[in-house]
PDB file of C-alpha atoms and ligand atoms in Angstrom:
ATOM      1  CA  MET A  83      15.457  -8.496  14.017  1.00  0.00           C
ATOM      2  CA  ASN A  84      14.476  -7.768  10.563  1.00  0.00           C
ATOM      3  CA  LEU A  85      10.474  -7.958  11.421  1.00  0.00           C
ATOM      4  CA  LYS A  86       9.234  -6.129   7.544  1.00  0.00           C
ATOM      5  CA  LYS A  87      11.453  -9.169   6.696  1.00  0.00           C
ATOM      6  CA  ILE A  88       9.573 -11.793   8.734  1.00  0.00           C
ATOM      7  CA  ALA A  89       6.026  -9.949   7.622  1.00  0.00           C
ATOM      8  CA  GLY A  90       7.059 -10.701   3.509  1.00  0.00           C
ATOM      9  CA  TYR A  91       8.835 -13.802   3.953  1.00  0.00           C
ATOM     10  CA  GLU A  92       5.651 -15.501   5.945  1.00  0.00           C
ATOM     11  CA  VAL A  93       2.681 -13.631   3.889  1.00  0.00           C
ATOM     12  CA  ALA A  94       4.973 -15.511   0.902  1.00  0.00           C
ATOM     13  CA  LYS A  95       3.499 -18.738   2.121  1.00  0.00           C
ATOM     14  CA  GLU A  96      -0.141 -17.763   1.636  1.00  0.00           C
ATOM     15  CA  VAL A  97       0.224 -17.669  -2.115  1.00  0.00           C
ATOM     16  CA  LYS A  98      -0.823 -21.073  -4.224  1.00  0.00           C
ATOM     17  CA  ASP A  99       0.109 -22.392  -7.092  1.00  0.00           C
ATOM     18  CA  GLY A 100      -1.688 -21.034  -9.826  1.00  0.00           C
ATOM     19  CA  GLU A 101      -2.957 -17.339  -8.697  1.00  0.00           C
ATOM     20  CA  ILE A 102      -2.545 -14.070 -10.067  1.00  0.00           C
ATOM     21  CA  VAL A 103      -1.261 -11.894  -6.972  1.00  0.00           C
ATOM     22  CA  GLY A 104      -0.837  -8.397  -6.744  1.00  0.00           C
ATOM     23  CA  LEU A 105       2.432  -6.912  -5.900  1.00  0.00           C
ATOM     24  CA  GLY A 106       2.186  -4.189  -3.427  1.00  0.00           C
ATOM     25  CA  THR A 107       5.192  -1.012  -2.887  1.00  0.00           C
ATOM     26  CA  GLY A 108       7.385  -0.173  -0.181  1.00  0.00           C
ATOM     27  CA  SER A 109      10.374  -1.770   1.409  1.00  0.00           C
ATOM     28  CA  THR A 110       7.988  -4.632   3.724  1.00  0.00           C
ATOM     29  CA  THR A 111       6.598  -5.693   0.131  1.00  0.00           C
ATOM     30  CA  ASN A 112       9.884  -6.402  -1.773  1.00  0.00           C
ATOM     31  CA  TYR A 113      10.640  -8.995   1.474  1.00  0.00           C
ATOM     32  CA  PHE A 114       7.575 -10.668   0.047  1.00  0.00           C
ATOM     33  CA  ILE A 115       7.943 -10.310  -3.528  1.00  0.00           C
ATOM     34  CA  GLU A 116      11.583 -11.501  -2.857  1.00  0.00           C
ATOM     35  CA  LYS A 117      10.840 -14.760  -1.418  1.00  0.00           C
ATOM     36  CA  LEU A 118       7.899 -14.831  -3.878  1.00  0.00           C
ATOM     37  CA  GLY A 119      10.062 -15.065  -6.174  1.00  0.00           C
ATOM     38  CA  LYS A 120      12.392 -17.746  -4.699  1.00  0.00           C
ATOM     39  CA  ARG A 121       9.004 -19.846  -4.566  1.00  0.00           C
ATOM     40  CA  ILE A 122       7.967 -19.535  -8.120  1.00  0.00           C
ATOM     41  CA  LYS A 123      11.869 -21.000  -9.235  1.00  0.00           C
ATOM     42  CA  ASP A 124      12.459 -23.774  -6.519  1.00  0.00           C
ATOM     43  CA  GLU A 125       8.594 -24.733  -6.049  1.00  0.00           C
ATOM     44  CA  GLU A 126       7.781 -24.627 -10.376  1.00  0.00           C
ATOM     45  CA  MET A 127       4.951 -22.992  -9.819  1.00  0.00           C
ATOM     46  CA  GLU A 128       2.794 -20.981 -12.012  1.00  0.00           C
ATOM     47  CA  ILE A 129       2.372 -17.524 -10.536  1.00  0.00           C
ATOM     48  CA  MET A 130       1.694 -13.888 -12.281  1.00  0.00           C
ATOM     49  CA  GLY A 131       2.026 -10.794 -10.564  1.00  0.00           C
ATOM     50  CA  VAL A 132       0.148  -7.635 -10.974  1.00  0.00           C
ATOM     51  CA  PRO A 133       2.869  -4.820 -10.151  1.00  0.00           C
ATOM     52  CA  THR A 134       1.504  -1.506  -7.764  1.00  0.00           C
ATOM     53  CA  SER A 135       4.284   0.754  -9.194  1.00  0.00           C
ATOM     54  CA  TYR A 136       7.481   0.863 -10.651  1.00  0.00           C
ATOM     55  CA  GLN A 137       9.692  -0.557  -8.046  1.00  0.00           C
ATOM     56  CA  SER A 138       7.106  -3.320  -7.876  1.00  0.00           C
ATOM     57  CA  PHE A 139       7.602  -3.739 -11.532  1.00  0.00           C
ATOM     58  CA  ILE A 140      11.130  -3.695 -11.764  1.00  0.00           C
ATOM     59  CA  LEU A 141      11.645  -5.781  -8.481  1.00  0.00           C
ATOM     60  CA  ALA A 142       9.458  -8.478 -10.627  1.00  0.00           C
ATOM     61  CA  LYS A 143      11.049  -8.361 -13.523  1.00  0.00           C
ATOM     62  CA  GLU A 144      14.631  -8.531 -11.810  1.00  0.00           C
ATOM     63  CA  LEU A 145      13.546 -11.770 -10.214  1.00  0.00           C
ATOM     64  CA  ASN A 146      11.309 -13.501 -13.431  1.00  0.00           C
ATOM     65  CA  ILE A 147       8.207 -13.374 -11.901  1.00  0.00           C
ATOM     66  CA  PRO A 148       5.920 -13.278 -14.925  1.00  0.00           C
ATOM     67  CA  ILE A 149       3.940  -9.603 -15.054  1.00  0.00           C
ATOM     68  CA  THR A 150      -0.044  -9.353 -15.674  1.00  0.00           C
ATOM     69  CA  THR A 151      -2.809  -6.202 -15.914  1.00  0.00           C
ATOM     70  CA  LEU A 152      -5.530  -5.814 -14.549  1.00  0.00           C
ATOM     71  CA  ASP A 153      -7.404  -5.896 -17.733  1.00  0.00           C
ATOM     72  CA  GLU A 154      -6.243  -9.262 -18.691  1.00  0.00           C
ATOM     73  CA  HIS A 155      -6.855 -11.158 -15.416  1.00  0.00           C
ATOM     74  CA  ASP A 156      -8.870 -10.316 -11.902  1.00  0.00           C
ATOM     75  CA  ILE A 157      -6.308 -10.577  -9.051  1.00  0.00           C
ATOM     76  CA  ASP A 158      -6.855 -13.904  -6.152  1.00  0.00           C
ATOM     77  CA  ILE A 159      -4.755 -12.101  -3.599  1.00  0.00           C
ATOM     78  CA  ALA A 160      -2.949  -8.860  -3.037  1.00  0.00           C
ATOM     79  CA  ILE A 161      -0.555  -8.385  -0.456  1.00  0.00           C
ATOM     80  CA  ASP A 162       0.604  -4.816   0.769  1.00  0.00           C
ATOM     81  CA  GLY A 163       2.284  -2.479   3.325  1.00  0.00           C
ATOM     82  CA  ALA A 164       0.879   0.078   5.169  1.00  0.00           C
ATOM     83  CA  ASP A 165       2.067   3.059   7.135  1.00  0.00           C
ATOM     84  CA  GLU A 166      -0.655   2.812   9.937  1.00  0.00           C
ATOM     85  CA  ILE A 167      -2.840   0.367  10.817  1.00  0.00           C
ATOM     86  CA  ASP A 168      -6.037   0.835  13.020  1.00  0.00           C
ATOM     87  CA  THR A 169      -7.759  -2.062  15.139  1.00  0.00           C
ATOM     88  CA  ASP A 170     -10.365  -2.690  12.485  1.00  0.00           C
ATOM     89  CA  LEU A 171      -7.501  -2.967   9.821  1.00  0.00           C
ATOM     90  CA  ASN A 172      -8.093   0.492   8.312  1.00  0.00           C
ATOM     91  CA  LEU A 173      -4.930   1.970   6.699  1.00  0.00           C
ATOM     92  CA  ILE A 174      -2.990   4.725   5.968  1.00  0.00           C
ATOM     93  CA  LYS A 175      -0.986   4.125   3.072  1.00  0.00           C
ATOM     94  CA  GLY A 176       1.060   6.311   0.522  1.00  0.00           C
ATOM     95  CA  GLY A 177       4.316   6.975   2.079  1.00  0.00           C
ATOM     96  CA  GLY A 178       5.716   5.453  -1.124  1.00  0.00           C
ATOM     97  CA  ALA A 179       3.694   7.836  -2.561  1.00  0.00           C
ATOM     98  CA  ALA A 180       2.240   4.859  -4.901  1.00  0.00           C
ATOM     99  CA  HIS A 181      -1.304   5.038  -3.208  1.00  0.00           C
ATOM    100  CA  THR A 182      -3.899   5.260  -6.254  1.00  0.00           C
ATOM    101  CA  LEU A 183      -2.820   1.636  -7.927  1.00  0.00           C
ATOM    102  CA  GLU A 184      -2.037   0.170  -4.574  1.00  0.00           C
ATOM    103  CA  LYS A 185      -5.796   0.771  -3.755  1.00  0.00           C
ATOM    104  CA  ILE A 186      -6.942  -0.411  -7.325  1.00  0.00           C
ATOM    105  CA  VAL A 187      -5.238  -3.482  -7.121  1.00  0.00           C
ATOM    106  CA  ASP A 188      -6.113  -4.034  -3.398  1.00  0.00           C
ATOM    107  CA  TYR A 189      -9.365  -3.565  -3.615  1.00  0.00           C
ATOM    108  CA  SER A 190      -9.575  -5.202  -6.668  1.00  0.00           C
ATOM    109  CA  ALA A 191      -8.250  -8.650  -5.184  1.00  0.00           C
ATOM    110  CA  LYS A 192     -10.489 -11.164  -3.885  1.00  0.00           C
ATOM    111  CA  ASN A 193      -8.015 -11.581  -0.188  1.00  0.00           C
ATOM    112  CA  PHE A 194      -6.053  -8.707   0.712  1.00  0.00           C
ATOM    113  CA  ILE A 195      -3.312  -9.029   3.219  1.00  0.00           C
ATOM    114  CA  VAL A 196      -1.521  -6.230   4.887  1.00  0.00           C
ATOM    115  CA  ILE A 197       1.761  -6.931   6.357  1.00  0.00           C
ATOM    116  CA  SER A 198       4.054  -4.990   8.898  1.00  0.00           C
ATOM    117  CA  ASP A 199       6.062  -4.866  11.483  1.00  0.00           C
ATOM    118  CA  GLU A 200       4.532  -3.725  14.829  1.00  0.00           C
ATOM    119  CA  THR A 201       5.559  -0.432  14.869  1.00  0.00           C
ATOM    120  CA  LYS A 202       3.000   0.405  12.469  1.00  0.00           C
ATOM    121  CA  LEU A 203      -0.319  -0.463  14.844  1.00  0.00           C
ATOM    122  CA  VAL A 204      -2.562   2.217  16.059  1.00  0.00           C
ATOM    123  CA  GLU A 205      -5.200   2.836  18.169  1.00  0.00           C
ATOM    124  CA  ASN A 206      -6.440   5.304  15.773  1.00  0.00           C
ATOM    125  CA  LEU A 207      -4.733   6.911  11.726  1.00  0.00           C
ATOM    126  CA  GLY A 208      -3.616   9.613  11.838  1.00  0.00           C
ATOM    127  CA  ASN A 209      -0.266  10.512  13.474  1.00  0.00           C
ATOM    128  CA  PHE A 210       1.218   9.741   9.819  1.00  0.00           C
ATOM    129  CA  PRO A 211      -0.006  12.923   7.370  1.00  0.00           C
ATOM    130  CA  VAL A 212      -2.648  11.491   5.098  1.00  0.00           C
ATOM    131  CA  PRO A 213      -0.942  11.420   1.446  1.00  0.00           C
ATOM    132  CA  LEU A 214      -2.904  12.499  -1.425  1.00  0.00           C
ATOM    133  CA  GLU A 215      -2.096  11.969  -5.283  1.00  0.00           C
ATOM    134  CA  ILE A 216      -3.629  15.531  -6.961  1.00  0.00           C
ATOM    135  CA  ILE A 217      -3.307  17.169 -10.130  1.00  0.00           C
ATOM    136  CA  SER A 218      -0.375  19.177 -10.488  1.00  0.00           C
ATOM    137  CA  LYS A 219      -2.720  22.611 -11.258  1.00  0.00           C
ATOM    138  CA  ALA A 220      -5.024  22.098  -8.472  1.00  0.00           C
ATOM    139  CA  VAL A 221      -2.742  22.966  -5.561  1.00  0.00           C
ATOM    140  CA  LYS A 222      -4.258  25.897  -4.109  1.00  0.00           C
ATOM    141  CA  PRO A 223      -8.053  24.289  -3.838  1.00  0.00           C
ATOM    142  CA  VAL A 224      -7.026  21.291  -3.083  1.00  0.00           C
ATOM    143  CA  PHE A 225      -5.452  22.860  -0.281  1.00  0.00           C
ATOM    144  CA  SER A 226      -8.468  25.046   1.019  1.00  0.00           C
ATOM    145  CA  ALA A 227     -10.399  22.371   0.726  1.00  0.00           C
ATOM    146  CA  LEU A 228      -8.266  20.166   2.675  1.00  0.00           C
ATOM    147  CA  LYS A 229      -7.621  23.473   5.569  1.00  0.00           C
ATOM    148  CA  ASP A 230     -11.371  23.153   6.146  1.00  0.00           C
ATOM    149  CA  LEU A 231     -11.424  19.829   6.938  1.00  0.00           C
ATOM    150  CA  GLY A 232      -8.789  20.467   9.909  1.00  0.00           C
ATOM    151  CA  SER A 233      -5.887  19.169   8.048  1.00  0.00           C
ATOM    152  CA  GLU A 234      -2.199  20.881   7.522  1.00  0.00           C
ATOM    153  CA  PRO A 235      -1.215  19.959   4.208  1.00  0.00           C
ATOM    154  CA  SER A 236       1.893  20.854   2.430  1.00  0.00           C
ATOM    155  CA  VAL A 237       3.130  19.617  -0.859  1.00  0.00           C
ATOM    156  CA  ARG A 238       5.553  16.675  -0.219  1.00  0.00           C
ATOM    157  CA  MET A 239       9.217  17.507  -1.871  1.00  0.00           C
ATOM    158  CA  ALA A 240      11.741  15.099  -3.274  1.00  0.00           C
ATOM    159  CA  LYS A 241      14.756  13.692  -1.973  1.00  0.00           C
ATOM    160  CA  TYR A 242      16.630  13.224  -4.962  1.00  0.00           C
ATOM    161  CA  LYS A 243      15.651  15.899  -7.713  1.00  0.00           C
ATOM    162  CA  VAL A 244      14.590  19.623  -7.542  1.00  0.00           C
ATOM    163  CA  GLY A 245      10.902  20.708  -6.452  1.00  0.00           C
ATOM    164  CA  PRO A 246       7.703  18.068  -5.764  1.00  0.00           C
ATOM    165  CA  VAL A 247       8.057  14.555  -5.900  1.00  0.00           C
ATOM    166  CA  ILE A 248       6.126  13.293  -8.700  1.00  0.00           C
ATOM    167  CA  SER A 249       4.069  10.178  -8.869  1.00  0.00           C
ATOM    168  CA  ASP A 250       4.179   7.489 -11.231  1.00  0.00           C
ATOM    169  CA  ASN A 251       1.118   8.806 -12.723  1.00  0.00           C
ATOM    170  CA  GLY A 252       2.380  12.379 -12.974  1.00  0.00           C
ATOM    171  CA  ASN A 253       0.455  14.288 -10.092  1.00  0.00           C
ATOM    172  CA  PHE A 254       2.110  15.364  -7.476  1.00  0.00           C
ATOM    173  CA  ILE A 255       1.733  14.592  -3.417  1.00  0.00           C
ATOM    174  CA  VAL A 256       0.059  16.262  -0.884  1.00  0.00           C
ATOM    175  CA  ASP A 257       0.704  14.815   2.935  1.00  0.00           C
ATOM    176  CA  ALA A 258      -2.056  15.958   4.676  1.00  0.00           C
ATOM    177  CA  LYS A 259      -1.739  15.880   8.639  1.00  0.00           C
ATOM    178  CA  PHE A 260      -5.194  15.397  10.664  1.00  0.00           C
ATOM    179  CA  PRO A 261      -5.167  15.841  14.742  1.00  0.00           C
ATOM    180  CA  ILE A 262      -6.913  12.472  14.338  1.00  0.00           C
ATOM    181  CA  VAL A 263      -8.846  10.679  11.982  1.00  0.00           C
ATOM    182  CA  ASN A 264     -11.828   9.844  14.077  1.00  0.00           C
ATOM    183  CA  ASN A 265     -14.019   8.437  11.348  1.00  0.00           C
ATOM    184  CA  PRO A 266     -11.823   6.974   8.451  1.00  0.00           C
ATOM    185  CA  ILE A 267     -14.465   5.840   5.969  1.00  0.00           C
ATOM    186  CA  ASN A 268     -15.951   9.037   5.541  1.00  0.00           C
ATOM    187  CA  LEU A 269     -12.573  11.160   5.521  1.00  0.00           C
ATOM    188  CA  GLU A 270     -11.910   8.452   2.946  1.00  0.00           C
ATOM    189  CA  THR A 271     -15.035   9.410   0.603  1.00  0.00           C
ATOM    190  CA  ASP A 272     -14.842  13.127   1.767  1.00  0.00           C
ATOM    191  CA  LEU A 273     -11.343  13.572   0.291  1.00  0.00           C
ATOM    192  CA  ASN A 274     -11.899  12.224  -2.871  1.00  0.00           C
ATOM    193  CA  SER A 275     -15.067  14.185  -3.499  1.00  0.00           C
ATOM    194  CA  ILE A 276     -12.557  17.448  -3.121  1.00  0.00           C
ATOM    195  CA  PRO A 277     -11.734  18.157  -7.368  1.00  0.00           C
ATOM    196  CA  GLY A 278      -8.611  17.703  -8.426  1.00  0.00           C
ATOM    197  CA  VAL A 279      -8.047  14.840  -5.776  1.00  0.00           C
ATOM    198  CA  VAL A 280      -7.058  11.678  -7.698  1.00  0.00           C
ATOM    199  CA  GLU A 281      -6.845   9.233  -5.009  1.00  0.00           C
ATOM    200  CA  ASN A 282      -5.849   9.494  -0.982  1.00  0.00           C
ATOM    201  CA  GLY A 283      -3.958   7.224   1.265  1.00  0.00           C
ATOM    202  CA  ILE A 284      -6.629   6.268   3.463  1.00  0.00           C
ATOM    203  CA  PHE A 285      -7.561   2.741   3.103  1.00  0.00           C
ATOM    204  CA  SER A 286     -11.007   2.036   4.674  1.00  0.00           C
ATOM    205  CA  GLN A 287     -12.968  -1.730   5.068  1.00  0.00           C
ATOM    206  CA  MET A 288     -10.876  -3.286   2.909  1.00  0.00           C
ATOM    207  CA  THR A 289      -8.313  -5.377   4.122  1.00  0.00           C
ATOM    208  CA  ASP A 290      -9.180  -8.796   5.253  1.00  0.00           C
ATOM    209  CA  LYS A 291      -6.096 -10.120   6.803  1.00  0.00           C
ATOM    210  CA  ALA A 292      -2.616  -8.550   8.780  1.00  0.00           C
ATOM    211  CA  ILE A 293       0.521 -10.292   9.258  1.00  0.00           C
ATOM    212  CA  ILE A 294       2.093  -8.655  11.787  1.00  0.00           C
ATOM    213  CA  ALA A 295       5.864  -9.295  12.679  1.00  0.00           C
ATOM    214  CA  CYS A 296       6.448  -8.273  16.275  1.00  0.00           C
ATOM    215  CA  GLU A 297       9.900  -8.787  18.351  1.00  0.00           C
ATOM    216  CA  ASN A 298       8.026 -11.934  20.471  1.00  0.00           C
ATOM    217  CA  GLY A 299       6.960 -13.407  17.609  1.00  0.00           C
ATOM    218  CA  ILE A 300       4.079 -13.105  14.247  1.00  0.00           C
ATOM    219  CA  LYS A 301       0.196 -12.075  15.185  1.00  0.00           C
ATOM    220  CA  LYS A 302      -1.999 -12.973  12.204  1.00  0.00           C
ATOM    221  CA  ILE A 303      -4.874 -11.363  12.443  1.00  0.00           C
ATOM    222  CA  ASN A 304      -8.060 -12.891  10.893  1.00  0.00           C
ATOM    223  CA  PHE A 305      -6.786 -15.903   9.427  1.00  0.00           C
TER     224      PHE A 305
HETATM  225  C1  LIG B  45       3.516   2.757  -0.699  1.00  0.00           C
HETATM  226  C2  LIG B  45       3.222   2.659   0.648  1.00  0.00           C
HETATM  227  C3  LIG B  45       3.998   1.699   1.352  1.00  0.00           C
HETATM  228  O1  LIG B  45       3.031  -0.062   1.569  1.00  0.00           O
HETATM  229  C4  LIG B  45       3.745   2.068   2.756  1.00  0.00           C
HETATM  230  O2  LIG B  45       4.497   3.090   2.784  1.00  0.00           O
HETATM  231  C5  LIG B  45       4.989   0.867   3.784  1.00  0.00           C
HETATM  232  O3  LIG B  45       5.652   0.894   3.459  1.00  0.00           O
HETATM  233  P1  LIG B  45       7.405   0.144   3.697  1.00  0.00           P
HETATM  234  O4  LIG B  45       7.008  -1.277   3.775  1.00  0.00           O
HETATM  235  O5  LIG B  45       8.449   0.743   3.476  1.00  0.00           O
HETATM  236  O6  LIG B  45       7.242   0.866   5.222  1.00  0.00           O
HETATM  237  O7  LIG B  45       2.027   2.344   0.824  1.00  0.00           O
HETATM  238  O8  LIG B  45       3.205   3.966  -1.294  1.00  0.00           O
END
């Protein structure tokens, strides 16, 4: 069973005609965008998407989903995946290095729904390292501050290019492994207080609803 596909297709039912939709990033969200494109075509819906990455922009264009920007429209509903989801719907995101724009789009939406398969559900965040987008010249001081906060940081290296991953915004990505994230709300603020950090991948207190595809059915939270 492809649980990511089940979650992505299920959440597409939540979008209403006329809405402005935040298009998250990642393999789960790709299924959502695919299904949304099909609904727009089949049901002649008037929808506009606000992409959160080159990946979601390119896919939306391929599927003829009209694109707009935050400058032009407010977002009614945003749909996005996650790397970890805790019991209060706090998230770790940024496995695809797109968390800066994802956070801007998801946060500004009137309704933000996270989608995933059941493997992403955790009691406490922290098994997945926290991604941070940082200014490349700030590696040394940012590493020092991250170590003081109890984490082990590493610069994310690219697989199909030499050297580090460069984000859609032209910055480095650092993955900071914490033993456990006890207080995601405080940690999100603390990480963004480090000079040189553009944005971190903790999304606390911003998820409205969740659709989790499990082997034994679909779990809907806060619906
Ligand atoms: C990208 C993200 C993704 O939403 C997250 O990594 C989940 O990806 P996938 O759906 O491929 O498992 O935060 O920056």
